[in-house]
Every structure is written in C-alpha cells, then in structure tokens.
Short mmCIF file of N, CA and C in Angstrom, two decimals:
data_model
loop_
_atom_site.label_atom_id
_atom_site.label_comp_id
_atom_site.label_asym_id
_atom_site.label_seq_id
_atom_site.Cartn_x
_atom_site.Cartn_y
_atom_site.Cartn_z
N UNK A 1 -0.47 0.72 -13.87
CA UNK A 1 -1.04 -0.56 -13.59
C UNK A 1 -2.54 -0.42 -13.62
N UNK A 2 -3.05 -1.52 -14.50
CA UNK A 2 -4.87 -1.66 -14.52
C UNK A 2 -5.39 -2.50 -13.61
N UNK A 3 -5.89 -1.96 -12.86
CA UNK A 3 -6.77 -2.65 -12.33
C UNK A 3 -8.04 -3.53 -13.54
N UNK A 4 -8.14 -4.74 -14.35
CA UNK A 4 -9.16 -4.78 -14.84
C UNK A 4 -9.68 -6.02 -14.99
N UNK A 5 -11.10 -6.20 -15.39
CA UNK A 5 -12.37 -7.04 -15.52
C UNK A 5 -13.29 -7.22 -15.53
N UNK A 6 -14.88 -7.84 -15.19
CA UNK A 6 -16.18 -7.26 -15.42
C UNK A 6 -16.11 -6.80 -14.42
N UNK A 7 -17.38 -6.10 -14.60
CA UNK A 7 -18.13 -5.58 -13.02
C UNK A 7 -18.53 -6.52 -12.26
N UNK A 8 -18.37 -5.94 -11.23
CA UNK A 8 -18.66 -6.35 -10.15
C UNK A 8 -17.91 -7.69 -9.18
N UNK A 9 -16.94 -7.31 -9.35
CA UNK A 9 -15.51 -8.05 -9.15
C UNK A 9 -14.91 -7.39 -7.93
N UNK A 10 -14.99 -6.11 -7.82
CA UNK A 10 -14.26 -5.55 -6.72
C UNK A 10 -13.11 -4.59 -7.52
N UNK A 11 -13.01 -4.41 -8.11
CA UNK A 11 -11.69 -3.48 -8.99
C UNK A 11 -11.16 -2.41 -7.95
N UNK A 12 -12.49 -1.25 -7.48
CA UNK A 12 -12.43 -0.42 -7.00
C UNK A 12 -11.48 -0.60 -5.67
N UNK A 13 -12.20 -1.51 -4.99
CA UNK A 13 -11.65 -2.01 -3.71
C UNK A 13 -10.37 -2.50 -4.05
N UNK A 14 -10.34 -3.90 -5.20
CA UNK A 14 -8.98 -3.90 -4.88
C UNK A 14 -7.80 -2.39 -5.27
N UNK A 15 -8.21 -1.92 -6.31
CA UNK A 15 -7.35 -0.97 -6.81
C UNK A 15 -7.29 0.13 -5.81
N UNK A 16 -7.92 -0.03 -5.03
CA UNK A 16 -7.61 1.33 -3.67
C UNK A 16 -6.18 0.44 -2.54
N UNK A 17 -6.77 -0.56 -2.46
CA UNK A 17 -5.79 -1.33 -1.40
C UNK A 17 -4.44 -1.68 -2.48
N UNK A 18 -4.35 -2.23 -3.44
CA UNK A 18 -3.02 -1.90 -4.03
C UNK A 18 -2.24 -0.99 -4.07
N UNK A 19 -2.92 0.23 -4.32
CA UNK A 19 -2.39 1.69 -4.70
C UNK A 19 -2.03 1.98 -3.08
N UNK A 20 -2.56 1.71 -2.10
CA UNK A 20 -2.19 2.08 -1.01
C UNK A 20 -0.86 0.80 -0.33
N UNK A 21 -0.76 -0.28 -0.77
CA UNK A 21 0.15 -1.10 -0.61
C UNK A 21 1.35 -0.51 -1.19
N UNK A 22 1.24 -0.34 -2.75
CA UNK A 22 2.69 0.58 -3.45
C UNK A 22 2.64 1.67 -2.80
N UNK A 23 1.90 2.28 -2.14
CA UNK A 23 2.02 3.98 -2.27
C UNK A 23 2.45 4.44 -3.86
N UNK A 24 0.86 4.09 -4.61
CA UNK A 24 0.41 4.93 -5.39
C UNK A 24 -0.51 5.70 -5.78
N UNK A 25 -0.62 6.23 -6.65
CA UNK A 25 -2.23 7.46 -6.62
C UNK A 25 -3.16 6.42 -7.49
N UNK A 26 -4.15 6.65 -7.08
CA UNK A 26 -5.25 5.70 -7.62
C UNK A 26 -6.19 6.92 -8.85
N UNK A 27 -6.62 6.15 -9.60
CA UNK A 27 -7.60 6.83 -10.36
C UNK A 27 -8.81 5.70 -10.94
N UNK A 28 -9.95 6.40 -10.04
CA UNK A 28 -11.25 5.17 -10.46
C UNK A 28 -11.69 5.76 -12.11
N UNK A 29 -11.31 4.79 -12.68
CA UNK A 29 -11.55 4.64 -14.07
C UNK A 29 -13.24 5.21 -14.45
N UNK A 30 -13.80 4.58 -13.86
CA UNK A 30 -15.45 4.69 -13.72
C UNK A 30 -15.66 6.18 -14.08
N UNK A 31 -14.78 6.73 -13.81
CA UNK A 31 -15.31 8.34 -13.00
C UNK A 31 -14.78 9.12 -14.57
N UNK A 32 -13.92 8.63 -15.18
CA UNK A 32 -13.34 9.28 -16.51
C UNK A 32 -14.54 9.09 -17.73
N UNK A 33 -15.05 8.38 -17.29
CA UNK A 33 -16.18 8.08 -18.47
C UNK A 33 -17.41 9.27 -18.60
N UNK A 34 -17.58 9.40 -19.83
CA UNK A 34 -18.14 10.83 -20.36
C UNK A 34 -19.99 10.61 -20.03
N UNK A 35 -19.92 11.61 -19.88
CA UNK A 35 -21.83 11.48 -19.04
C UNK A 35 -22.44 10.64 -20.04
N UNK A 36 -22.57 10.63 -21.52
CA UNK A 36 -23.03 10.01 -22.64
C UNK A 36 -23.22 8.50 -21.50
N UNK A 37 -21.61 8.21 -21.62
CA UNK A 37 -21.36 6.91 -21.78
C UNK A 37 -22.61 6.14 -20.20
N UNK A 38 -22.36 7.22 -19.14
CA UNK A 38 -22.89 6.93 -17.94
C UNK A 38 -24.32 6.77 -17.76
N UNK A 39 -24.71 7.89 -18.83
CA UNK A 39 -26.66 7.63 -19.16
C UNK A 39 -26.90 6.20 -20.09
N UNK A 40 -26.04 5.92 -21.12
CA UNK A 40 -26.33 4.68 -21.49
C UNK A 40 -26.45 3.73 -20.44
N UNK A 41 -25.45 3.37 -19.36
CA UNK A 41 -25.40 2.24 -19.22
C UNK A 41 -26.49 1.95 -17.95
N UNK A 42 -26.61 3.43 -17.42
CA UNK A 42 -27.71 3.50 -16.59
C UNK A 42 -29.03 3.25 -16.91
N UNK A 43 -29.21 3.10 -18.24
CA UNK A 43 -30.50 2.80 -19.04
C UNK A 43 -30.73 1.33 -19.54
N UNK A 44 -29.11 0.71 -18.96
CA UNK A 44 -28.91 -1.07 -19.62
C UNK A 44 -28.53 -0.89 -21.06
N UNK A 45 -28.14 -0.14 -21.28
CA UNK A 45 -27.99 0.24 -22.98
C UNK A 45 -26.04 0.04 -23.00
N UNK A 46 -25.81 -0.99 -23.66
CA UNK A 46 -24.13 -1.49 -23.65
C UNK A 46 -23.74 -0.91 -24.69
N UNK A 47 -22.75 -0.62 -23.86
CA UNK A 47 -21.65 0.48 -24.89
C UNK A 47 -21.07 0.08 -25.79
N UNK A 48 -20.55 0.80 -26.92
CA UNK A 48 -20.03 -0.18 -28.14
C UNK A 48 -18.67 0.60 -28.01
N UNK A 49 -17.95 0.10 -29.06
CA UNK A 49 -16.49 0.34 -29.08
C UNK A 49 -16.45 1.69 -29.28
N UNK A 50 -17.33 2.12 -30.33
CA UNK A 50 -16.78 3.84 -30.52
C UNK A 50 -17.20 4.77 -28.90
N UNK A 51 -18.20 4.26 -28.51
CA UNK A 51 -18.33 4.47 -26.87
C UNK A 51 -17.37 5.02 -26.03
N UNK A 52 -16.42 3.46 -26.05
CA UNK A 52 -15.36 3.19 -25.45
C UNK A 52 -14.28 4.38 -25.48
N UNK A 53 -14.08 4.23 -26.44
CA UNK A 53 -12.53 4.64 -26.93
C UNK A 53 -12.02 5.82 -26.50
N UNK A 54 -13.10 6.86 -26.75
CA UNK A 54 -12.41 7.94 -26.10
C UNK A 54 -12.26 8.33 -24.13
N UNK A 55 -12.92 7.18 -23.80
CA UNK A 55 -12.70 6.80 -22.48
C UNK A 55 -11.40 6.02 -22.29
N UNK A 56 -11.01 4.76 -23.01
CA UNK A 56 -10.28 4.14 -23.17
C UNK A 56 -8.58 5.59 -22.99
N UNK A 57 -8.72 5.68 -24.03
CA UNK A 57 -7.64 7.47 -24.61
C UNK A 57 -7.66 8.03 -23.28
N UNK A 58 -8.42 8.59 -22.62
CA UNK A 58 -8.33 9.23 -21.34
C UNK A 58 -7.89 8.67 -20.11
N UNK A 59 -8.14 7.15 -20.23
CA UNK A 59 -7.47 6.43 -19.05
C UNK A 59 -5.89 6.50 -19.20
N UNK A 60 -5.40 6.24 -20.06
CA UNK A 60 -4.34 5.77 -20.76
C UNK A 60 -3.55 7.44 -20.50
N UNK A 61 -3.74 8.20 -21.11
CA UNK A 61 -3.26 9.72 -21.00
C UNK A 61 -3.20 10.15 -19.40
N UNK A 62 -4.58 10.08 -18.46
CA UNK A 62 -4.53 10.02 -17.09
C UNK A 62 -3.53 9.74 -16.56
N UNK A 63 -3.10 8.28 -16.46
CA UNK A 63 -2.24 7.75 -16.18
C UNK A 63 -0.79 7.85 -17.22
N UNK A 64 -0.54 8.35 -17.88
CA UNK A 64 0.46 8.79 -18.92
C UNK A 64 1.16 10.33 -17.82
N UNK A 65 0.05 11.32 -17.45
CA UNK A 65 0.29 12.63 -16.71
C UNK A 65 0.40 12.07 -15.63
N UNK A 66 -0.08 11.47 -14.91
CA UNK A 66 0.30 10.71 -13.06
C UNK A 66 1.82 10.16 -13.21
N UNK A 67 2.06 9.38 -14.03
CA UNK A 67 3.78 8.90 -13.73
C UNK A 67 4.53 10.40 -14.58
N UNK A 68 4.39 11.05 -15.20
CA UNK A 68 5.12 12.20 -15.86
C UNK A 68 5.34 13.36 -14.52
N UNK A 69 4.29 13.03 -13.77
CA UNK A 69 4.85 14.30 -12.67
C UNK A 69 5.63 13.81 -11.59
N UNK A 70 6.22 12.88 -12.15
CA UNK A 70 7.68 12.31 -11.00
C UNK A 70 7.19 11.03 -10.30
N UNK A 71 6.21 10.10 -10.44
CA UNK A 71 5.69 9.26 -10.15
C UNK A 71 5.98 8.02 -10.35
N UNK A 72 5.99 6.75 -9.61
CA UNK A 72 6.52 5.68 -9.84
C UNK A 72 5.36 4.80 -10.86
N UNK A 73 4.30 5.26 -10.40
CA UNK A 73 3.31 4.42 -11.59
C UNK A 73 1.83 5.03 -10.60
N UNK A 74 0.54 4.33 -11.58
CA UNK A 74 -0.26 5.01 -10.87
C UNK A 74 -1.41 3.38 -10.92
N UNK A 75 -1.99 3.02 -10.22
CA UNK A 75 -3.31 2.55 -9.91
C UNK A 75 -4.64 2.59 -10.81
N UNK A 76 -4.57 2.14 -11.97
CA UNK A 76 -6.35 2.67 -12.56
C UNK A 76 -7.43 1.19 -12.91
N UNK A 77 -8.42 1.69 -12.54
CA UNK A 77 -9.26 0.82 -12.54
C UNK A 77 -10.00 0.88 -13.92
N UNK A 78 -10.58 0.17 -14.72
CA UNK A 78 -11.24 -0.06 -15.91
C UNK A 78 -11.19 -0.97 -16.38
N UNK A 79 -12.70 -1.44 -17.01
CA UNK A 79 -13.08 -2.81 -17.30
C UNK A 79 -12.08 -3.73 -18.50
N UNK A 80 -12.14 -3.37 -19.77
CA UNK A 80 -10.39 -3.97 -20.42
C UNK A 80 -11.08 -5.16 -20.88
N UNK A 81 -12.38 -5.02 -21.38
CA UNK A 81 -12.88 -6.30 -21.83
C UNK A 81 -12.35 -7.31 -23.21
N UNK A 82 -11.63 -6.39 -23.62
CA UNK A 82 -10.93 -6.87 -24.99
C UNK A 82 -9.62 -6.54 -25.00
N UNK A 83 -8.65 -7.74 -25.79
CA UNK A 83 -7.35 -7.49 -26.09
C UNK A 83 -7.07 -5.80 -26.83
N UNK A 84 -8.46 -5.68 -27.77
CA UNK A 84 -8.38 -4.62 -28.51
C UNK A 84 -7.88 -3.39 -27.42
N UNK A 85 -8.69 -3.29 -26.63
CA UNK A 85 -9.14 -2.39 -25.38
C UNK A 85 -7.55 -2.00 -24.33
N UNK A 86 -7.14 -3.33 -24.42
CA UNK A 86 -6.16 -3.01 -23.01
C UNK A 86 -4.53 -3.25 -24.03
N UNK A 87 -4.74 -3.30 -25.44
CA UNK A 87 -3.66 -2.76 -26.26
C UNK A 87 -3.85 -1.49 -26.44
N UNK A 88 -4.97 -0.33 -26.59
CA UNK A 88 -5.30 0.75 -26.30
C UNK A 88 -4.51 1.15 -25.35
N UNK A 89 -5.18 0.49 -24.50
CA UNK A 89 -4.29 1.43 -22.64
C UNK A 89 -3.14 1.18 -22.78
N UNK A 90 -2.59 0.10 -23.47
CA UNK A 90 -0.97 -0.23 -23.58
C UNK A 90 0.09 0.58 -24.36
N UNK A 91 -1.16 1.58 -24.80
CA UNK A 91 -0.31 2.61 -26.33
C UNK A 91 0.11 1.87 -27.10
N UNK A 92 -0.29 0.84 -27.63
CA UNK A 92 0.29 -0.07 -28.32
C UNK A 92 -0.50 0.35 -30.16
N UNK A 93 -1.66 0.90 -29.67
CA UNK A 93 -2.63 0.66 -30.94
C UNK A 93 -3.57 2.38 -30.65
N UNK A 94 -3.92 2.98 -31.88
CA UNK A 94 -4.35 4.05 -32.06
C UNK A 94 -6.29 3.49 -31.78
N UNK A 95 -6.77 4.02 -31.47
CA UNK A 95 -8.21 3.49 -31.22
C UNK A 95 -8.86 3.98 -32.83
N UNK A 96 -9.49 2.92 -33.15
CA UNK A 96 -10.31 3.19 -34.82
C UNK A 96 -11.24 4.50 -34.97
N UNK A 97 -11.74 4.85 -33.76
CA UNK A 97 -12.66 6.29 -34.34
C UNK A 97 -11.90 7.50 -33.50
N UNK A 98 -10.46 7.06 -33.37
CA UNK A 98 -9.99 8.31 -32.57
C UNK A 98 -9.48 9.42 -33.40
N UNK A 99 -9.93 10.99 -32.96
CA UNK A 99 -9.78 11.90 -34.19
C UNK A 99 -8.07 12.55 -33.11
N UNK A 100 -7.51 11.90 -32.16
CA UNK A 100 -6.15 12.11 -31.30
C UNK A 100 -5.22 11.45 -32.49
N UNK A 101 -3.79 11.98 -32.34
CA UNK A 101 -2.78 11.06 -32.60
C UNK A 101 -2.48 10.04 -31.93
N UNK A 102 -1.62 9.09 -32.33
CA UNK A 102 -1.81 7.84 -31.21
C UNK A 102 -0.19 8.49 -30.22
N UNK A 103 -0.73 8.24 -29.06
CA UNK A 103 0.05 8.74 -27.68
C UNK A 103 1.54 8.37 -27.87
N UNK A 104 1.94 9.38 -27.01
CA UNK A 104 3.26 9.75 -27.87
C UNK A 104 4.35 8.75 -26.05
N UNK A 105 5.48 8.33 -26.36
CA UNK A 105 6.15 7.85 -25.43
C UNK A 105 6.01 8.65 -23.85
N UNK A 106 6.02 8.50 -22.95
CA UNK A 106 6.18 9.57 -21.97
C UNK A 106 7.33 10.08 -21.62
N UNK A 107 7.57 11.44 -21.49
CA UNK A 107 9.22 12.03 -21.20
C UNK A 107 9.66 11.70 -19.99
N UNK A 108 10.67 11.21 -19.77
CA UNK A 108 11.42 11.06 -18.34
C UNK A 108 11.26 9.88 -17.65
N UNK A 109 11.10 9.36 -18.52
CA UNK A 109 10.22 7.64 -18.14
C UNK A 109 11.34 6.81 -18.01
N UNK A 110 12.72 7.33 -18.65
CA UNK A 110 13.55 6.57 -19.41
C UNK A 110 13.69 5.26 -19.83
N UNK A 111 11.98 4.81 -20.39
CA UNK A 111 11.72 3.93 -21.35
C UNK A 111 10.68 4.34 -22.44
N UNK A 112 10.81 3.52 -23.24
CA UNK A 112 10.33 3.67 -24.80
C UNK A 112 8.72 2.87 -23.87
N UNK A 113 8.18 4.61 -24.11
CA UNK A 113 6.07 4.67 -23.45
C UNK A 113 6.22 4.24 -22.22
N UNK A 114 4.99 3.66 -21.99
CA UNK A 114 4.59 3.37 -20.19
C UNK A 114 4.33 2.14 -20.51
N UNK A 115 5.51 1.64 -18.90
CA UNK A 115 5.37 -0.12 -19.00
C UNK A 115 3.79 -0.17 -18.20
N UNK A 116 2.97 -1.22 -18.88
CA UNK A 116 1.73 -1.16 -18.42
C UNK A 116 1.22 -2.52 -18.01
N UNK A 117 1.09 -2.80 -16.54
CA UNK A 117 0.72 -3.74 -16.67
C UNK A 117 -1.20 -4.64 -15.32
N UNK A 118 -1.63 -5.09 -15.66
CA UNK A 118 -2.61 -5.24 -15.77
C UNK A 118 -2.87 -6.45 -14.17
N UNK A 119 -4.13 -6.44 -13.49
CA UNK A 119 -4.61 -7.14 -12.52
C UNK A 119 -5.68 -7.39 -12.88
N UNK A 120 -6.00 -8.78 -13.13
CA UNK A 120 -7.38 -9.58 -13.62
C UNK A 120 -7.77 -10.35 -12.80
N UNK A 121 -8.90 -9.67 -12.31
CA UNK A 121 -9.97 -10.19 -11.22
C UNK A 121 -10.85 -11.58 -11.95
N UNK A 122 -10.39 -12.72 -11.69
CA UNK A 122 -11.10 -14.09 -12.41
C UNK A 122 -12.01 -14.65 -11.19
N UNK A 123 -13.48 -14.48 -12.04
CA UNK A 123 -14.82 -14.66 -11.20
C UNK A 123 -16.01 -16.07 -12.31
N UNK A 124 -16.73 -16.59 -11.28
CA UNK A 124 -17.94 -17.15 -12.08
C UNK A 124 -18.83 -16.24 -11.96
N UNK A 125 -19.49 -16.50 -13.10
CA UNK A 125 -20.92 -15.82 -14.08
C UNK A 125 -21.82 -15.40 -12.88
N UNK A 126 -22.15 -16.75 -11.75
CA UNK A 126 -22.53 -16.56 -10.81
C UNK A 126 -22.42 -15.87 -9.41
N UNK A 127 -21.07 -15.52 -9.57
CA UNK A 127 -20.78 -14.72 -8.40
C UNK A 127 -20.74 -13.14 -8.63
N UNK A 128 -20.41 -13.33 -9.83
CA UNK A 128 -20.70 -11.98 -10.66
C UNK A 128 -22.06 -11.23 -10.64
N UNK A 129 -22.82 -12.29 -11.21
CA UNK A 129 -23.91 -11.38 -10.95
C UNK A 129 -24.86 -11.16 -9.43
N UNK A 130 -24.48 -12.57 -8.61
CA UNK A 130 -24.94 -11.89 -7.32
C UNK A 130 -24.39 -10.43 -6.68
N UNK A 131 -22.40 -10.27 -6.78
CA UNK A 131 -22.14 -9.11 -6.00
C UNK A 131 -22.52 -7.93 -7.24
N UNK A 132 -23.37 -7.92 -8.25
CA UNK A 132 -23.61 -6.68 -8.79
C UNK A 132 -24.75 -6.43 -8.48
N UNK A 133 -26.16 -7.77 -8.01
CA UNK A 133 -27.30 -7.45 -7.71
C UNK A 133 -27.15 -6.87 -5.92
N UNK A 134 -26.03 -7.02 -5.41
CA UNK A 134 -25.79 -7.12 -3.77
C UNK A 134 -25.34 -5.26 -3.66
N UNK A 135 -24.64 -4.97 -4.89
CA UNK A 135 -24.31 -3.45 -5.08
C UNK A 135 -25.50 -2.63 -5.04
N UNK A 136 -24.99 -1.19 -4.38
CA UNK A 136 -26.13 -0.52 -4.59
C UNK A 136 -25.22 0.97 -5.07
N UNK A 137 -26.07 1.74 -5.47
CA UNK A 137 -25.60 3.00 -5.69
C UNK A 137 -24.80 3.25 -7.35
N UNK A 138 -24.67 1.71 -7.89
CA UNK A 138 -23.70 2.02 -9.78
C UNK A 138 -24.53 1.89 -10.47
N UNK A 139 -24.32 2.55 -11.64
CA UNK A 139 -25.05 2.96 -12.46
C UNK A 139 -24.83 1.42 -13.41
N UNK A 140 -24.41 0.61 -13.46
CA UNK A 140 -23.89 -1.01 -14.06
C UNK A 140 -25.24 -1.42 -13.66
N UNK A 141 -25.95 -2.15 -14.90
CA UNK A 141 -27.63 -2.88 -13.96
C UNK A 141 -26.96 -4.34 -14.35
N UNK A 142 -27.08 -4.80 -13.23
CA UNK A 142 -26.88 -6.21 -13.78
C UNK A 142 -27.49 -6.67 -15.11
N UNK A 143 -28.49 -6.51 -15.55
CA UNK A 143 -28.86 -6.62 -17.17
C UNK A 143 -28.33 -6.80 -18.09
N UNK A 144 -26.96 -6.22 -17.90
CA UNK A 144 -25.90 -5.86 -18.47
C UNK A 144 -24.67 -6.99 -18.52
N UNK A 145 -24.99 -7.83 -17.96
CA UNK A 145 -23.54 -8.86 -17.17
C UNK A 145 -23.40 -9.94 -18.65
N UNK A 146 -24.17 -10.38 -19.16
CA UNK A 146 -23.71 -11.16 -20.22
C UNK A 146 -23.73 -10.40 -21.59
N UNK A 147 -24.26 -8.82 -21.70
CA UNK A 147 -22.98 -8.50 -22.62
C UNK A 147 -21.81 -8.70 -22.33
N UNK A 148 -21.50 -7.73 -21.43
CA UNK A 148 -20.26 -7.78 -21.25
C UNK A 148 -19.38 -9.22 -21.21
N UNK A 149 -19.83 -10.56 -20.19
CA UNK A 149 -19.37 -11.43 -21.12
C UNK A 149 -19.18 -12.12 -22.05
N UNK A 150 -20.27 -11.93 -22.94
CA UNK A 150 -20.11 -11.93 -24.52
C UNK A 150 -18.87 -11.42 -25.08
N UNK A 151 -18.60 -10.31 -24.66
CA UNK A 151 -17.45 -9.19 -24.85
C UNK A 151 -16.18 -9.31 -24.20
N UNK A 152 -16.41 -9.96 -23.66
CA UNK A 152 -14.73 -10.59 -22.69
C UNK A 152 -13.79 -11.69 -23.44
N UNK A 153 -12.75 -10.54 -23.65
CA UNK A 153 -11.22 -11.86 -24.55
C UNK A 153 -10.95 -11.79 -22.93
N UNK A 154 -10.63 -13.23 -22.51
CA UNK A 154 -9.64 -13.30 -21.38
C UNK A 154 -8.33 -12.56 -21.60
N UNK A 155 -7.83 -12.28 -20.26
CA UNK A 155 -6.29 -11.90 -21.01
C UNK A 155 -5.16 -12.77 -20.18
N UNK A 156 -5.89 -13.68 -20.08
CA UNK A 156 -4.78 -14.97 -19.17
C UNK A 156 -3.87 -15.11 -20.43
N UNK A 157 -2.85 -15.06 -19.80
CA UNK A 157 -1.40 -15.70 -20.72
C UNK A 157 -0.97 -14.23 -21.61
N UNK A 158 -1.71 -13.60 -21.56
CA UNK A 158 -1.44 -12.41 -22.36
C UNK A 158 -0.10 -11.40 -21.69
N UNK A 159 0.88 -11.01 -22.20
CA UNK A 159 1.79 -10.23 -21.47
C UNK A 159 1.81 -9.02 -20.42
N UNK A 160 2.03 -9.49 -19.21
CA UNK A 160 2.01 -8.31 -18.43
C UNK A 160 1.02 -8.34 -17.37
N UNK A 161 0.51 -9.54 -17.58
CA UNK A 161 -0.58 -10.05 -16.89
C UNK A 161 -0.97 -10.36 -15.84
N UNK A 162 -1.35 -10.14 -14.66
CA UNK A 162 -1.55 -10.97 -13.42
C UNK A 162 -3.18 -11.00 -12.60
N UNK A 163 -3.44 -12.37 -12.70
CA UNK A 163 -4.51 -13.22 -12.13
C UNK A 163 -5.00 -13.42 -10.72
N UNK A 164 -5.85 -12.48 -10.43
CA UNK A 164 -5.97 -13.21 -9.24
C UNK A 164 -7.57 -13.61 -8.72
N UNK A 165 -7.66 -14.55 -7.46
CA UNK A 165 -9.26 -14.87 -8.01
C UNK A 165 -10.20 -13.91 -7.04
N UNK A 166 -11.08 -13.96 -7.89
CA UNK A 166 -12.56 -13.22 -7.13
C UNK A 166 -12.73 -14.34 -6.05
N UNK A 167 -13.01 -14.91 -5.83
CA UNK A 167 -13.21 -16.05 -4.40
C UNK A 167 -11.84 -15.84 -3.08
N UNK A 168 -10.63 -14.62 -3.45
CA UNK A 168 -10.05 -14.54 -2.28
C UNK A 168 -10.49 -13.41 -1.43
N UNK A 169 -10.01 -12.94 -0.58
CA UNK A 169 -10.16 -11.54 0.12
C UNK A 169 -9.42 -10.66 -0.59
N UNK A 170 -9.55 -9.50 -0.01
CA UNK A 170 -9.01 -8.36 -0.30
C UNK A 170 -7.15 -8.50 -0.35
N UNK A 171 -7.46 -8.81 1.21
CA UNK A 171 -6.11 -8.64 1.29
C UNK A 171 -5.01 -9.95 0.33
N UNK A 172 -5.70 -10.84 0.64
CA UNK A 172 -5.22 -12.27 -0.48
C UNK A 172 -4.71 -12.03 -1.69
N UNK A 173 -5.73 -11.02 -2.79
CA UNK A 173 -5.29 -10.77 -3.73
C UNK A 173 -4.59 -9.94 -3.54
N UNK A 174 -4.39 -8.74 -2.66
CA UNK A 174 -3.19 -7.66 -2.90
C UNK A 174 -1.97 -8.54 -2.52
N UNK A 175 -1.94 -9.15 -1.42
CA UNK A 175 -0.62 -10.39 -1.59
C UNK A 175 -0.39 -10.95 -3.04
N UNK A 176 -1.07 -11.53 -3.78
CA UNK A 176 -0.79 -12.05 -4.49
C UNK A 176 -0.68 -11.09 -5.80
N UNK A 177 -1.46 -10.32 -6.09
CA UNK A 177 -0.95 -9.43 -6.92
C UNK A 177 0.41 -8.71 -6.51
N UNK A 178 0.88 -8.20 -5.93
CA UNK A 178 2.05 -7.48 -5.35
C UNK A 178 3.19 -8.52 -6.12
N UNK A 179 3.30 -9.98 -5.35
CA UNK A 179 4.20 -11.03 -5.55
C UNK A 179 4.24 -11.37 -7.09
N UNK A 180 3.16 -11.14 -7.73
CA UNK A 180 3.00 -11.83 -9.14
C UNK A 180 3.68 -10.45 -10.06
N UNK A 181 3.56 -9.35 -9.80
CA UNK A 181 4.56 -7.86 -10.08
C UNK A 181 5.63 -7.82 -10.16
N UNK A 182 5.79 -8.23 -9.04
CA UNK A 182 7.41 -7.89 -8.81
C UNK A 182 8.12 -9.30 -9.47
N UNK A 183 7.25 -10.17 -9.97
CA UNK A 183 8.09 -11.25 -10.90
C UNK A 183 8.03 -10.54 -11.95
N UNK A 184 7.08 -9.86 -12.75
CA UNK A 184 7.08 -9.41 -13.80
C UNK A 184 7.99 -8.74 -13.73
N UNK A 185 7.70 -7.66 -13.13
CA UNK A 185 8.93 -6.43 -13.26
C UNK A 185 10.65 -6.56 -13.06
N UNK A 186 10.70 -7.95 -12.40
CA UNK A 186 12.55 -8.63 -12.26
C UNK A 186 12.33 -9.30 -13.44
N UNK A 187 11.79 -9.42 -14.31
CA UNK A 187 11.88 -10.71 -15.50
C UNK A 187 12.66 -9.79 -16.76
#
C-alpha cells in the first residue's frame, strides 16, 4: 500500500499511523531516494522522470522483499505524481530508462505480482504550500510546489484507489482510509 501525493500533505504521518493501525512495517519512501536525487531538490532543481525511476524501481522492489518475508503488506510513502509513476509501483509497466528487467511476480504471494493499492491525500494549492512553508528540516523548498503540480495526473477514479482529504485529522483519514480498503479488498 502507497501512501501517495504532493508534498506536504502529511504522507509520512499518515503512513506511520496506518501502518501502525494494520500492524504493518512502514517504509518512508523519501529515504530510498539516491543522494543525486536529494541534492537536486534541495537546490529547487525538479526532478525529471529519468530521476525518478530508479527510485520509483526501488520502492516497488522494497516493498516486493517486505511482503516476500511472510508479510501481509507493507506501508510506503512516495509522491506518485503520475499515472506513469504509480503503474511503475504497480509492476504494471517497465520504467523507460530502466537498464532492470521489469519485476518479476512475487513468490508465495499466491497471486499473479503484488496487489497494490494506493492512499491519496486530496489538498488545495493553498494549504499545500502553507504546511510546506510551516515544515522545517525537508529538503522539498516550497519553490518547488507548482512543478510538481504541473506534474500531477490525479488518480481519482483510477483503480485501487482511495481518497482521503488533507482538511481531516490524522486519525479521520486513517478511519477512512482503513474503511475505503477493506471495500476494495472484499470487491
């Protein structure tokens, strides 16, 4: 399960309190990203797809080895700004500058790959960029906030999907994410 959407949404937070609601292992996405990628963005310099990808590959594999060692699913946080992006994490699609094979089903899963499915933090422009100017300590400069929504396919309606809003609490959305899951996953 992805935690994903722009910055400064709360991902982290929520994806810690989910993962601790399922009792699952969490993995902050943020942290997989290759120093390259971390000096760019610390410089306001937006990442492009070939950037991405092999971050993208590593989330996806991360979490590919977390449910392979006997695990019910795992918690990851990452932004997923494009359909392109979170069909990536879905193993659905080989990434265009990847010199990997495209990821192979996971063993013992006893399903065809990893069911993957996604938590979309839905925020205004404006609230966005106040809780990223209100952050301290990420390397994300707010500077940065309308690339990235430049760069944002919604993924409302998209399969596997669940919505919840930046204007609730913490706990609000893990209610409501939890409930909006477990429809998916009985469907």
């Amino acid at each position: 399960m992805l935690i994903a959407t722009e910055p400064g949404t709360g991902k982290s937070t929520l994806g810690i309190a989910l993962a601790k609601e399922l009792g699952l292992p969490y993995v902050e996405g943020d942290e997989l990203h290759p120093e390259s990628n971390v000096e760019k963005m610390s410089r306001g310099v937006p990442l492009t797809d070939k950037d991405r990808e092999p971050w993208l590959e590593l989330i996806r594999t991360t979490a590919e080895n977390e449910v392979a060692e006997n695990r019910n699913g795992v918690v990851v946080t990452c932004s997923a700004l494009k359909k392109y992006y979170r069909d990536v994490l879905r193993g659905r699609i080989k990434p265009a500058f990847s010199k990997q094979p495209l990821l192979e089903p996971v063993e013992g899963t006893g399903k065809e790959g990893l069911a993957t499915y996604f938590v979309w933090i839905n925020g205004s422009r404006e609230l966005l960029e106040e809780r990223i100017r209100n952050r301290q300590g990420h390397f994300f400069k707010a500077s940065m906030l309308d690339s990235q929504l430049r760069t944002l396919e919604s993924p409302e309606g998209e399969e596997g999907v669940v919505v919840v809003p930046l204007e609730a609490n913490t706990e609000e959305q893990v209610r409501t994410a939890v409930e909006e899951l477990k429809e998916l996953m009985d469907s």
